[in-house]
XYZ file of C-alpha atoms in Angstrom:
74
model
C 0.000 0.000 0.000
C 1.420 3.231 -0.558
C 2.376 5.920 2.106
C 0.521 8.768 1.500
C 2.183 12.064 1.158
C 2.648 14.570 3.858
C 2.717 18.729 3.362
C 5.377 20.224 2.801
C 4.422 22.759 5.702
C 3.217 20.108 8.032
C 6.781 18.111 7.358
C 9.069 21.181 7.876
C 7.364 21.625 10.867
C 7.717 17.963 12.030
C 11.729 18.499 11.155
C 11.710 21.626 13.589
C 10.299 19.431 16.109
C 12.351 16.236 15.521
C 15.593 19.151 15.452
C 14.668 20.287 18.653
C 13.664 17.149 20.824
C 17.329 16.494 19.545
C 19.130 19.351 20.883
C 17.753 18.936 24.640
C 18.100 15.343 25.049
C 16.520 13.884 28.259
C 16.708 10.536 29.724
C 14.324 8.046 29.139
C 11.370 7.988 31.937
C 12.619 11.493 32.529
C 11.416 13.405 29.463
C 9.782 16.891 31.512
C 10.865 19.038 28.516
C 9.549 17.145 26.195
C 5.997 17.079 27.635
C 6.344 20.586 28.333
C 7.598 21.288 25.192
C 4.663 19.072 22.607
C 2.089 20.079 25.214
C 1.138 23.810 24.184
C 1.848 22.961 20.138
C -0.738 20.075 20.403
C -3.107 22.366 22.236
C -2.550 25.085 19.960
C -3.151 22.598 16.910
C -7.182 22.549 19.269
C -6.529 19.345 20.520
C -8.115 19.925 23.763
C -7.819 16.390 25.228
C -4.247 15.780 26.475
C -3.754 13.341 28.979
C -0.754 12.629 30.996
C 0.505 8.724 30.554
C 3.284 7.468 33.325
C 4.330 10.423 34.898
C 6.154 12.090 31.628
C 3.850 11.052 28.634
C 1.156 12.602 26.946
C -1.316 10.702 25.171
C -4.221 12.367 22.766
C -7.200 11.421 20.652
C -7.343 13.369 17.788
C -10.735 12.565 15.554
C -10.404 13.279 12.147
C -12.820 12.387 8.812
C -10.697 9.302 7.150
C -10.283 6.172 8.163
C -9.066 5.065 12.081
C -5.769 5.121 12.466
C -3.083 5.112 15.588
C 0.362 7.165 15.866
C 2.644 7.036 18.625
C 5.455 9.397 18.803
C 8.297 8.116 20.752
């Protein structure tokens, strides 16, 4: 099946993001910047439900119009 193909806009962004998570490394189970960092950009983005998952993770539902699908960014 073939991947679809992502924005231009939306993938610079996602390269900022990848670039920064980069430059302030944190250890794993430890990641407070990280959270702190993703939370206000997904709630800007209106995703209003953002739940904390052990201690340092966020987890979100975000309902769109295609088909279900599941993302995890690690």
């Amino acid at each position: 099946m073939p991947r679809p193909r992502i924005d231009a806009g939306i993938l610079d962004r996602m390269v900022e993001i990848r670039r920064h998570l980069h430059r302030h490394p944190e250890l794993s189970n430890r990641k407070i910047g990280t959270g702190a960092y993703l939370r206000p950009m997904l709630a800007g983005q209106g995703i209003s439900d953002i739940r904390d998952v052990a201690r340092y993770g966020l987890a979100v539902d975000i309902v769109g119009s295609g088909r279900p699908s599941i993302a995890m960014w690690r």
